[in-house]
Each structure stands twice: as C-alpha cells, then as structure tokens.
PDB file of C-alpha atoms in Angstrom:
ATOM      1  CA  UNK A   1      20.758 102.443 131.617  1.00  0.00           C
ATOM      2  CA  UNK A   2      22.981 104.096 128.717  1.00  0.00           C
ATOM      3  CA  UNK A   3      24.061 101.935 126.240  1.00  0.00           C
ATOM      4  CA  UNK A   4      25.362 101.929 122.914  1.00  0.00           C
ATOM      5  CA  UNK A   5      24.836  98.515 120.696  1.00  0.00           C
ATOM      6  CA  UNK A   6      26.418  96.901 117.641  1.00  0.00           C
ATOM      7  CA  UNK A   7      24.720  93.750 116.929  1.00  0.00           C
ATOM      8  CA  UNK A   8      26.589  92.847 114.361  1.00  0.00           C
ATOM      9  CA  UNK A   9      30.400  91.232 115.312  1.00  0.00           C
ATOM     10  CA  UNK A  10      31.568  90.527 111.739  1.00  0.00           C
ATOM     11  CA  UNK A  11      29.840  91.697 108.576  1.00  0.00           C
ATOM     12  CA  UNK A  12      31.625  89.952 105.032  1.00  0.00           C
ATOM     13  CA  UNK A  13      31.035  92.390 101.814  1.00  0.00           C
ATOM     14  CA  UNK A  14      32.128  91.722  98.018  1.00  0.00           C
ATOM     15  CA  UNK A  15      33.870  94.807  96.804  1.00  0.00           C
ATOM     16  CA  UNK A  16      31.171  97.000  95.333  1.00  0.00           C
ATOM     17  CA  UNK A  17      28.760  95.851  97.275  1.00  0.00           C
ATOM     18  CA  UNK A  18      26.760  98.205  99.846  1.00  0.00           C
ATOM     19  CA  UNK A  19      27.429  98.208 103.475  1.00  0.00           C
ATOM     20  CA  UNK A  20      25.171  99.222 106.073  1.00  0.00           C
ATOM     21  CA  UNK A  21      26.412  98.493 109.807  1.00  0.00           C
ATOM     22  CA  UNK A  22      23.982  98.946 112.783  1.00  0.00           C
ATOM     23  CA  UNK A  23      24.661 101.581 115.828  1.00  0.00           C
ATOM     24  CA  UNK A  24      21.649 101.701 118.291  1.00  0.00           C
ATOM     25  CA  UNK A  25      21.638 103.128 121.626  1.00  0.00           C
ATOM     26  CA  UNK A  26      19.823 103.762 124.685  1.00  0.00           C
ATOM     27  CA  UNK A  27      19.396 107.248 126.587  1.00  0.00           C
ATOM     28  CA  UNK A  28      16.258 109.375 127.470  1.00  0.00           C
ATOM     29  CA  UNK A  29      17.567 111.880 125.225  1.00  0.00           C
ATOM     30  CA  UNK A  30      19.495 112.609 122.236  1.00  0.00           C
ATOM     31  CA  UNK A  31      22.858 111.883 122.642  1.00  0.00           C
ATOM     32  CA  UNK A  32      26.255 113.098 120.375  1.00  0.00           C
ATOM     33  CA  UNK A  33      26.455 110.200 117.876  1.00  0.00           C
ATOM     34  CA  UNK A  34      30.467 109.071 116.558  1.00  0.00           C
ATOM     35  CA  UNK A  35      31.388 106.975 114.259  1.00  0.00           C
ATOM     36  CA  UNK A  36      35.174 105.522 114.124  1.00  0.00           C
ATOM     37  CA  UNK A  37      37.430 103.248 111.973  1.00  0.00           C
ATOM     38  CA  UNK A  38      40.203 101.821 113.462  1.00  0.00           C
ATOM     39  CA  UNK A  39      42.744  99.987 110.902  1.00  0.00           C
ATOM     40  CA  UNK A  40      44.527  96.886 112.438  1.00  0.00           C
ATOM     41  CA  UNK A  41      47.918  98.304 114.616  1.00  0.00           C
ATOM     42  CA  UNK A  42      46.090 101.720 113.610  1.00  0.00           C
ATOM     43  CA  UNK A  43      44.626 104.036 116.146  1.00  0.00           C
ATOM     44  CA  UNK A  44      40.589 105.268 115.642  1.00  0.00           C
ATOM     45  CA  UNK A  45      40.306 107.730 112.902  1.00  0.00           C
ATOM     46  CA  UNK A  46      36.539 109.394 112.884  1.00  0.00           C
ATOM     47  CA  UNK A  47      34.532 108.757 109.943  1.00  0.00           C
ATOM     48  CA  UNK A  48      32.032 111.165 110.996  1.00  0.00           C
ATOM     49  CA  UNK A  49      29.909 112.587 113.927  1.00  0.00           C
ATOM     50  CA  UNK A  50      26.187 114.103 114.907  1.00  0.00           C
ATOM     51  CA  UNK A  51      25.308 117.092 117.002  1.00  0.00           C
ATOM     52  CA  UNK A  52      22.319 118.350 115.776  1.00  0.00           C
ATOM     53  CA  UNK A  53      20.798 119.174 112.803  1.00  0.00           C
ATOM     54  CA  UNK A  54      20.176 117.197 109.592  1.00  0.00           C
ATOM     55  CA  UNK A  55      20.196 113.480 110.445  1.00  0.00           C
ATOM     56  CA  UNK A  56      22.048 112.241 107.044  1.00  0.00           C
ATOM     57  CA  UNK A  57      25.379 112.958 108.486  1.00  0.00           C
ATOM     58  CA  UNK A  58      28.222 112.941 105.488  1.00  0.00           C
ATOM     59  CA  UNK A  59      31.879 111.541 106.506  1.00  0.00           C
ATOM     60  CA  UNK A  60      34.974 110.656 104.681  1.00  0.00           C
ATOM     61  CA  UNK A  61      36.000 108.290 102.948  1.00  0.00           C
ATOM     62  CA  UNK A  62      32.114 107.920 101.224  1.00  0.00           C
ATOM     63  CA  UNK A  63      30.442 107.079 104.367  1.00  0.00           C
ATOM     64  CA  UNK A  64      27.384 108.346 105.700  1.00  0.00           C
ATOM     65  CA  UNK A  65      25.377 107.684 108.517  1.00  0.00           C
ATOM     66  CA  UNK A  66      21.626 108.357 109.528  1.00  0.00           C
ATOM     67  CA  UNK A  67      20.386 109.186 112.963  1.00  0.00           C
ATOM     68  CA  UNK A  68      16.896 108.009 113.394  1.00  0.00           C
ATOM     69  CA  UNK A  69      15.534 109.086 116.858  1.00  0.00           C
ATOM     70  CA  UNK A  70      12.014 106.784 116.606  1.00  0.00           C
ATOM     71  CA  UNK A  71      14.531 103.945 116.501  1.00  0.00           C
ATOM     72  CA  UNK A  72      17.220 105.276 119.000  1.00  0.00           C
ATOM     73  CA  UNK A  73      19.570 104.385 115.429  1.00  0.00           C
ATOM     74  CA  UNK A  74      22.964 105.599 113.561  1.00  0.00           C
ATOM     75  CA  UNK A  75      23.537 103.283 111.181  1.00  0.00           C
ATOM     76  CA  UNK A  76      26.849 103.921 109.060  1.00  0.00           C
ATOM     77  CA  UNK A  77      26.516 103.215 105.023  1.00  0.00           C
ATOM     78  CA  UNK A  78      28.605 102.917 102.018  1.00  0.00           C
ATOM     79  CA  UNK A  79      27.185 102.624  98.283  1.00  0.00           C
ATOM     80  CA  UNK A  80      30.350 100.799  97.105  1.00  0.00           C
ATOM     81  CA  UNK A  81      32.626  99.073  99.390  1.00  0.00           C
ATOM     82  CA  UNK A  82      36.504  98.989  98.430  1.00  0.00           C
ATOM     83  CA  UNK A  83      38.753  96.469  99.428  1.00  0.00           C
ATOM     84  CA  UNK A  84      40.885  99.183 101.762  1.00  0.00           C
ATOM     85  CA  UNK A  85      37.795  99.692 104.235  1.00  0.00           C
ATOM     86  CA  UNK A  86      38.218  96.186 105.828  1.00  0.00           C
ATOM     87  CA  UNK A  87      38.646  97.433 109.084  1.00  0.00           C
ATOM     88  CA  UNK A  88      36.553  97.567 112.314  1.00  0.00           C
ATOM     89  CA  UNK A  89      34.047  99.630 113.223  1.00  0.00           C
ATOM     90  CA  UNK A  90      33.333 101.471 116.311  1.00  0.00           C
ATOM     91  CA  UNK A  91      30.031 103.455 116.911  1.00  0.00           C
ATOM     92  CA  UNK A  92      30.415 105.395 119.713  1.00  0.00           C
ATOM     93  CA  UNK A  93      27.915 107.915 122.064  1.00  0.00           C
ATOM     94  CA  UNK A  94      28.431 110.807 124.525  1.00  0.00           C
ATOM     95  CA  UNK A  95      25.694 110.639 126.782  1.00  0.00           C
ATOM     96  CA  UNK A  96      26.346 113.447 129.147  1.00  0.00           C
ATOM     97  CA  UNK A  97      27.204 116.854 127.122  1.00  0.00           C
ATOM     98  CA  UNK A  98      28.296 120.241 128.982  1.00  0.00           C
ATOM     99  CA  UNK A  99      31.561 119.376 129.562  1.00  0.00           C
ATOM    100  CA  UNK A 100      31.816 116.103 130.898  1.00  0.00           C
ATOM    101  CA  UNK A 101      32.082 113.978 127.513  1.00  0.00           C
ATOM    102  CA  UNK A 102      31.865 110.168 128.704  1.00  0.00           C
ATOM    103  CA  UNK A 103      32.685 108.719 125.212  1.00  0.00           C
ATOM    104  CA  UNK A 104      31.320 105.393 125.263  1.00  0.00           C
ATOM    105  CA  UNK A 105      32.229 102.637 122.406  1.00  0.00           C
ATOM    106  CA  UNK A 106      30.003  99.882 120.906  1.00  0.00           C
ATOM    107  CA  UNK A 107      31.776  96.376 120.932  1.00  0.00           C
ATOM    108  CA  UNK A 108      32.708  96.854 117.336  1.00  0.00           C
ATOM    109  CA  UNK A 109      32.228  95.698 114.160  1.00  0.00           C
ATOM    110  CA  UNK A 110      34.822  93.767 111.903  1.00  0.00           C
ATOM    111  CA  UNK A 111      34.462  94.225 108.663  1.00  0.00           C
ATOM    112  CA  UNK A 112      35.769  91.913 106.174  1.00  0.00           C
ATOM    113  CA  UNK A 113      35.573  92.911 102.065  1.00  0.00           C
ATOM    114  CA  UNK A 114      35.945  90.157  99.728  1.00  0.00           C
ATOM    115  CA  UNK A 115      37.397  90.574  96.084  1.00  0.00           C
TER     116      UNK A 115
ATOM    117  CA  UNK B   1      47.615 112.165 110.557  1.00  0.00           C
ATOM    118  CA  UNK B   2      44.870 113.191 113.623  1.00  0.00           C
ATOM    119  CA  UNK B   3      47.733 115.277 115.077  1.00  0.00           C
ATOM    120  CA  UNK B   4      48.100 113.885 118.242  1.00  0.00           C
ATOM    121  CA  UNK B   5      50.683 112.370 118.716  1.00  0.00           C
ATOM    122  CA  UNK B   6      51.623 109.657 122.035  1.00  0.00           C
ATOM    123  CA  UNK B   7      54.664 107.969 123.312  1.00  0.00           C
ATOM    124  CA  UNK B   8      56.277 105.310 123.350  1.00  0.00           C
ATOM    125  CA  UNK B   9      54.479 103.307 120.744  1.00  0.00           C
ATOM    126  CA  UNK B  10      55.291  99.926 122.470  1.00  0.00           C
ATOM    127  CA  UNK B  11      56.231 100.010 126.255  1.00  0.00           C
ATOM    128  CA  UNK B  12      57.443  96.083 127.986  1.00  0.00           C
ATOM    129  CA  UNK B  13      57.541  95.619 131.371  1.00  0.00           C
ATOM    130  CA  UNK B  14      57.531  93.500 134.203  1.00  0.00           C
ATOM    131  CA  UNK B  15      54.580  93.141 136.470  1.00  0.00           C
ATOM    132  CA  UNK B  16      55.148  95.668 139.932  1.00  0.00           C
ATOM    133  CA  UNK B  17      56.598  98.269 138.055  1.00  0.00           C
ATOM    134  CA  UNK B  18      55.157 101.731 137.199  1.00  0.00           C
ATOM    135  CA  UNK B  19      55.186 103.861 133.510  1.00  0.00           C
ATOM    136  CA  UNK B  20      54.893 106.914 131.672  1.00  0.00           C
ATOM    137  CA  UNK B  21      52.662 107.191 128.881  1.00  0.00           C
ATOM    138  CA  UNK B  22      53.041 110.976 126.785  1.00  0.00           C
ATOM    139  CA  UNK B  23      50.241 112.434 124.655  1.00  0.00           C
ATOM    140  CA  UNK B  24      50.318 115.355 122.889  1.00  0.00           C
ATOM    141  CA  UNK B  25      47.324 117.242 121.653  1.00  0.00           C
ATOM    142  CA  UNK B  26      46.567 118.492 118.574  1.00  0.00           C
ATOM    143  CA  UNK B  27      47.201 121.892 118.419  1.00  0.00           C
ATOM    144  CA  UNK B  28      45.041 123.910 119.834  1.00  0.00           C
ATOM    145  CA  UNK B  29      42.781 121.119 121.626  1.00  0.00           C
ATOM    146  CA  UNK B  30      42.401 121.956 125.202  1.00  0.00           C
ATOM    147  CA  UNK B  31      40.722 118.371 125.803  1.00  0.00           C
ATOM    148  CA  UNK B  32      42.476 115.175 126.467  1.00  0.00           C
ATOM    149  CA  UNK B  33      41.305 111.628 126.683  1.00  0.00           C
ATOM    150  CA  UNK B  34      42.587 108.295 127.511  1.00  0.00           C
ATOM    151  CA  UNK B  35      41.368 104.919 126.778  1.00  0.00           C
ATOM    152  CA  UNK B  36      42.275 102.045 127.399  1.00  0.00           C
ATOM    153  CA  UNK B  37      41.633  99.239 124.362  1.00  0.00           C
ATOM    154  CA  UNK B  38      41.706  95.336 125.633  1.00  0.00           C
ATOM    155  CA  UNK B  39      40.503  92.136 123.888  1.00  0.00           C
ATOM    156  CA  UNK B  40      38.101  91.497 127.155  1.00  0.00           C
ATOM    157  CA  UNK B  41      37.286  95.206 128.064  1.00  0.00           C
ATOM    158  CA  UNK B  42      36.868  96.390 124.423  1.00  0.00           C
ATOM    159  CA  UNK B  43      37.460 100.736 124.350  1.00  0.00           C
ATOM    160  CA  UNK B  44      37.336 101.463 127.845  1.00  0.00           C
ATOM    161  CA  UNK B  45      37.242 105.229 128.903  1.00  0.00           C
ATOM    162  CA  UNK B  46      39.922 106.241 131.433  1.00  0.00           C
ATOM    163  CA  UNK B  47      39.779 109.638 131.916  1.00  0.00           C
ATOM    164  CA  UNK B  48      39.001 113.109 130.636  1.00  0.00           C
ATOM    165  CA  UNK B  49      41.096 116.789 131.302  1.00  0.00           C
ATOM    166  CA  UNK B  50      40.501 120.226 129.975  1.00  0.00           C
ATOM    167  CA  UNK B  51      42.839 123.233 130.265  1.00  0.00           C
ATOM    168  CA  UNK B  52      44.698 121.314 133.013  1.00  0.00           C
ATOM    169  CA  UNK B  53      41.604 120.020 135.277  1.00  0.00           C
ATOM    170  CA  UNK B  54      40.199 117.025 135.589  1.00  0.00           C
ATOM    171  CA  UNK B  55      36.288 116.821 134.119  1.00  0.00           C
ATOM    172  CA  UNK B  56      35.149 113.229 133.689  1.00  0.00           C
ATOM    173  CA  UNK B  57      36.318 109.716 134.963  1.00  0.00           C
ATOM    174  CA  UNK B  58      35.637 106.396 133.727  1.00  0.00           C
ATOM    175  CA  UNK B  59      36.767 103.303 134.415  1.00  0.00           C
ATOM    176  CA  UNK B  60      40.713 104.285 135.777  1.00  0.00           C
ATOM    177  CA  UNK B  61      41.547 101.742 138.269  1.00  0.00           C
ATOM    178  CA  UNK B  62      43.247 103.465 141.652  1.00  0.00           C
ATOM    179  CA  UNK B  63      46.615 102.233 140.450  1.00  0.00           C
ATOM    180  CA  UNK B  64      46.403 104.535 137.516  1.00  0.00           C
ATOM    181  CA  UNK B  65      46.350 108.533 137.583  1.00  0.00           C
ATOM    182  CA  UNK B  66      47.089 111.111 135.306  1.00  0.00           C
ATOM    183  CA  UNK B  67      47.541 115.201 134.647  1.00  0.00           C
ATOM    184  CA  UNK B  68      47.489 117.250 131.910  1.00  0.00           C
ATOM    185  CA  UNK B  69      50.261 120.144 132.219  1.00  0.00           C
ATOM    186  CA  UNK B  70      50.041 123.881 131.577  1.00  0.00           C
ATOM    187  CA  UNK B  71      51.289 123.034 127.869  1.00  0.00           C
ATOM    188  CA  UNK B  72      48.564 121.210 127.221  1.00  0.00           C
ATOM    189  CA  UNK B  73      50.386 118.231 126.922  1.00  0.00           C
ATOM    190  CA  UNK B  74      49.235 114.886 129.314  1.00  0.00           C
ATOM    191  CA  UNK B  75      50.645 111.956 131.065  1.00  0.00           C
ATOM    192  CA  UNK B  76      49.153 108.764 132.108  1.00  0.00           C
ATOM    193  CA  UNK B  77      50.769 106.892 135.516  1.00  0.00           C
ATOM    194  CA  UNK B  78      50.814 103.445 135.616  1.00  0.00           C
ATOM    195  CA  UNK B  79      51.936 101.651 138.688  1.00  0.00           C
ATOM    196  CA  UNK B  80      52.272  98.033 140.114  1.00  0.00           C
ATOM    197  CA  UNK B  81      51.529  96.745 137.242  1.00  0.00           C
ATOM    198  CA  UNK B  82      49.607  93.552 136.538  1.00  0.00           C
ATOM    199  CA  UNK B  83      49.454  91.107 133.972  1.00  0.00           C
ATOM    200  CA  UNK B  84      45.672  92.574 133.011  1.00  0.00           C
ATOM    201  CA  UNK B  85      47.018  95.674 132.185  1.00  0.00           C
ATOM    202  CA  UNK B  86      48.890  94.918 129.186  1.00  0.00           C
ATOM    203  CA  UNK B  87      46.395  96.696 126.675  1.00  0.00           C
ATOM    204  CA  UNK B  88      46.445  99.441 124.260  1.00  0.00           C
ATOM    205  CA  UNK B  89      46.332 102.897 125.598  1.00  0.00           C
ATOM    206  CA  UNK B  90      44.540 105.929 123.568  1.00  0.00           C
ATOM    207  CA  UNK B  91      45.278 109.345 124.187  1.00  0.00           C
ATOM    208  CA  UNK B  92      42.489 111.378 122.165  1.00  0.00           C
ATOM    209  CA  UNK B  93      41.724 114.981 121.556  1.00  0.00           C
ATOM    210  CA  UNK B  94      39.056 117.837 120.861  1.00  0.00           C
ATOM    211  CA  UNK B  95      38.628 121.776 121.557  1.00  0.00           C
ATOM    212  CA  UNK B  96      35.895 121.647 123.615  1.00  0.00           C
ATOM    213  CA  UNK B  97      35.030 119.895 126.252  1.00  0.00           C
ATOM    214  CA  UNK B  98      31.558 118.731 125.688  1.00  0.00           C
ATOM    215  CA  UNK B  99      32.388 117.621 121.795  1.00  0.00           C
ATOM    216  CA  UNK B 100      34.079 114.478 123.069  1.00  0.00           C
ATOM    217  CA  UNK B 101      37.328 113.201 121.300  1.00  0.00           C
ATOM    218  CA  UNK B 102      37.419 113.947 118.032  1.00  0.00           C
ATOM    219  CA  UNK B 103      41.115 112.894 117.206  1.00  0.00           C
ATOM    220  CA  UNK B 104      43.189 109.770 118.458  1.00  0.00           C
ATOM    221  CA  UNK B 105      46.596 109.086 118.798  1.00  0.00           C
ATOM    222  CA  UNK B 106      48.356 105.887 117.036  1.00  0.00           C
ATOM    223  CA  UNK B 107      48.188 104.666 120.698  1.00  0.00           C
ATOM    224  CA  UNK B 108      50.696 103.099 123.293  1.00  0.00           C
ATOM    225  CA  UNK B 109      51.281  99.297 123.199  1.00  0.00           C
ATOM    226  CA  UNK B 110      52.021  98.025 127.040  1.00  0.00           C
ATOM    227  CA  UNK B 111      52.894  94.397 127.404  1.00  0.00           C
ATOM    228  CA  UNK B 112      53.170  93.296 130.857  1.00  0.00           C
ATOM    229  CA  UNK B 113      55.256  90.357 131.565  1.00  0.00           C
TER     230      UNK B 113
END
C-alpha cells in the first residue's frame, strides 16, 4: 500500500543545534517528494520539493532535504536551528503523477527549539 | 504570502446547516486543492480541479462537493453539517496538474456547534 511515514511526533533542538527529521515512504516507484512547514494558526508554506534529478534538494529558509531511493527516504536537515523554525513539519508524497496529484501528508512532526 | 488567498478565515455554525468556503488561486494556477486538517484525521485530501474539471478525489464525504468556476476561482459546499466537521479547510494551488499543490491558503476555520 502507499504510505508516507514520520516516525518522529516531537523532536526538541537547542538553537544552533542540527536538525534532521525523518520522511520515509512506500510506493513501487519513485514518487514526487514535498516538504511543508506549517506555523501554528498558519497555513503550510513549502520548504522545498523533488521531481527528479539531483537528490540534495535545496529549500528556503536553510533547509535541505535528501532523497535516498535504497531507503525509500527524504529526510529534511538544517545545520543551525533558530528559534523561529519551531513549527511542525509535514512530509508529504504524490504517488500517482499525470494529472491526478493525490497529495498525501505524513502525521507530522512538531518541532520544538530550545534557547 | 503563497498567493492564494481563501474565505472566510473563521466560519461558526450550527450542526444541519450548509456553507461556502472561497479560494482563490494564485495567479495563473489552473489547479486547485482542498484539504481538510483535523486533530484525528491529520491533512486529509478532499479534492482536486484543473481548468474547471474535476481530476482526483480523496476522502470528500457525500455531504461535501465542490467546483471550480471559469475564473479559476473554487468553492467548497458543505451541508448538514456535523459536529466532526468542524476542522480546518485548505484550499491549495499549482500550474499543473501533476505537480501537486505547491501553494496553500491561510485556510478556513469551521467550528460546528
């Protein structure tokens, strides 16, 4: 079945500490990887996305992510966390491209950023 | 600012009756999505349009329909409501259909009483 997985609910970081946050999914073949940050009362802004091409995808705000197909993995990172990305964290997948685009949304991951 | 912009923000109601929710693209996005964002039901897609047809469908309960108009704009119908419904409801955007929704709206707050 198609599935997308955060296994991680809540992640705590000090400020200037790295993040990484874990996106892994399951489809027989390589799906559109997304990667969203929704602010609390905020709607989802996208951080950054894969089609194709280089895996080390480069987003805003410093983030990155990494698409590993051995390991069915899009794991989002940040070098230096700042207090302003406490947030959560969606990853998200469309499994079906042409032009049906079922977007479908990990569970989320809160992150919290200590000082 | 994603550009796309939905109203109202916050919509209260009583349970049997039916709303409105507005979303306007961003311009020049022919693709519109709704979601539907609960505490239970996490993101929940709803529905997907492109140039004015209907191309995917999620999890939209019978109760529930929608259209997107020859301005692009879109509406989502929600009628006899229920107390489960109260949830926050994304409209998102993109210019293709197959790219999947690049840019969300701030969202509609329906409360359900």
């Amino acid at each position: 079945a198609q599935s997308v997985t955060q296994p991680d609910i809540h992640i705590t970081v000090s400020e200037g500490a790295s993040l990484e946050l874990r996106c892994n999914y399951s489809y027989g073949a390589t799906p559109y990887l997304f990667w969203y940050v929704q602010s609390p009362g905020q709607g989802l802004q996208l951080l950054l996305k894969y089609f194709s091409g280089d895996t080390l995808v480069q987003g805003i705000k410093g983030f990155e992510a990494e698409f590993k197909r051995s390991q069915s993995s899009f794991n989002l990172r940040k070098p230096s966390v700042h207090w302003s990305d406490a947030a959560e964290y969606f990853c998200a997948v469309v499994f079906n491209t042409g032009t049906a685009s079922k977007l479908t949304f990990g569970t989320g991951t809160r992150l919290q950023v200590t000082l | 600012d994603s550009g796309v912009t939905q109203t109202p923000k916050h919509l209260i109601t009583a349970t049997g009756q039916r709303v409105t929710l507005r979303c306007s693209p961003r311009s020049g996005d022919l693709s519109v999505y709704w979601y539907q964002q609960s505490l239970d039901q996490g993101l929940q897609f709803l529905i997907q349009y492109y140039n004015g047809e209907e191309r995917a469908k999620g999890n939209i309960l019978e109760r529930f329909s929608a259209q997107q108009f020859p301005d692009l704009h879109s509406e989502l119908n929600l009628s006899s409501l229920e107390l489960g419904d109260s949830a926050l409801y994304f409209c998102a955007s993109s210019g293709a259909p197959g790219q999947g929704p690049l840019h969300f709206g701030n969202g509609t707050r329906l409360t359900v009483t």
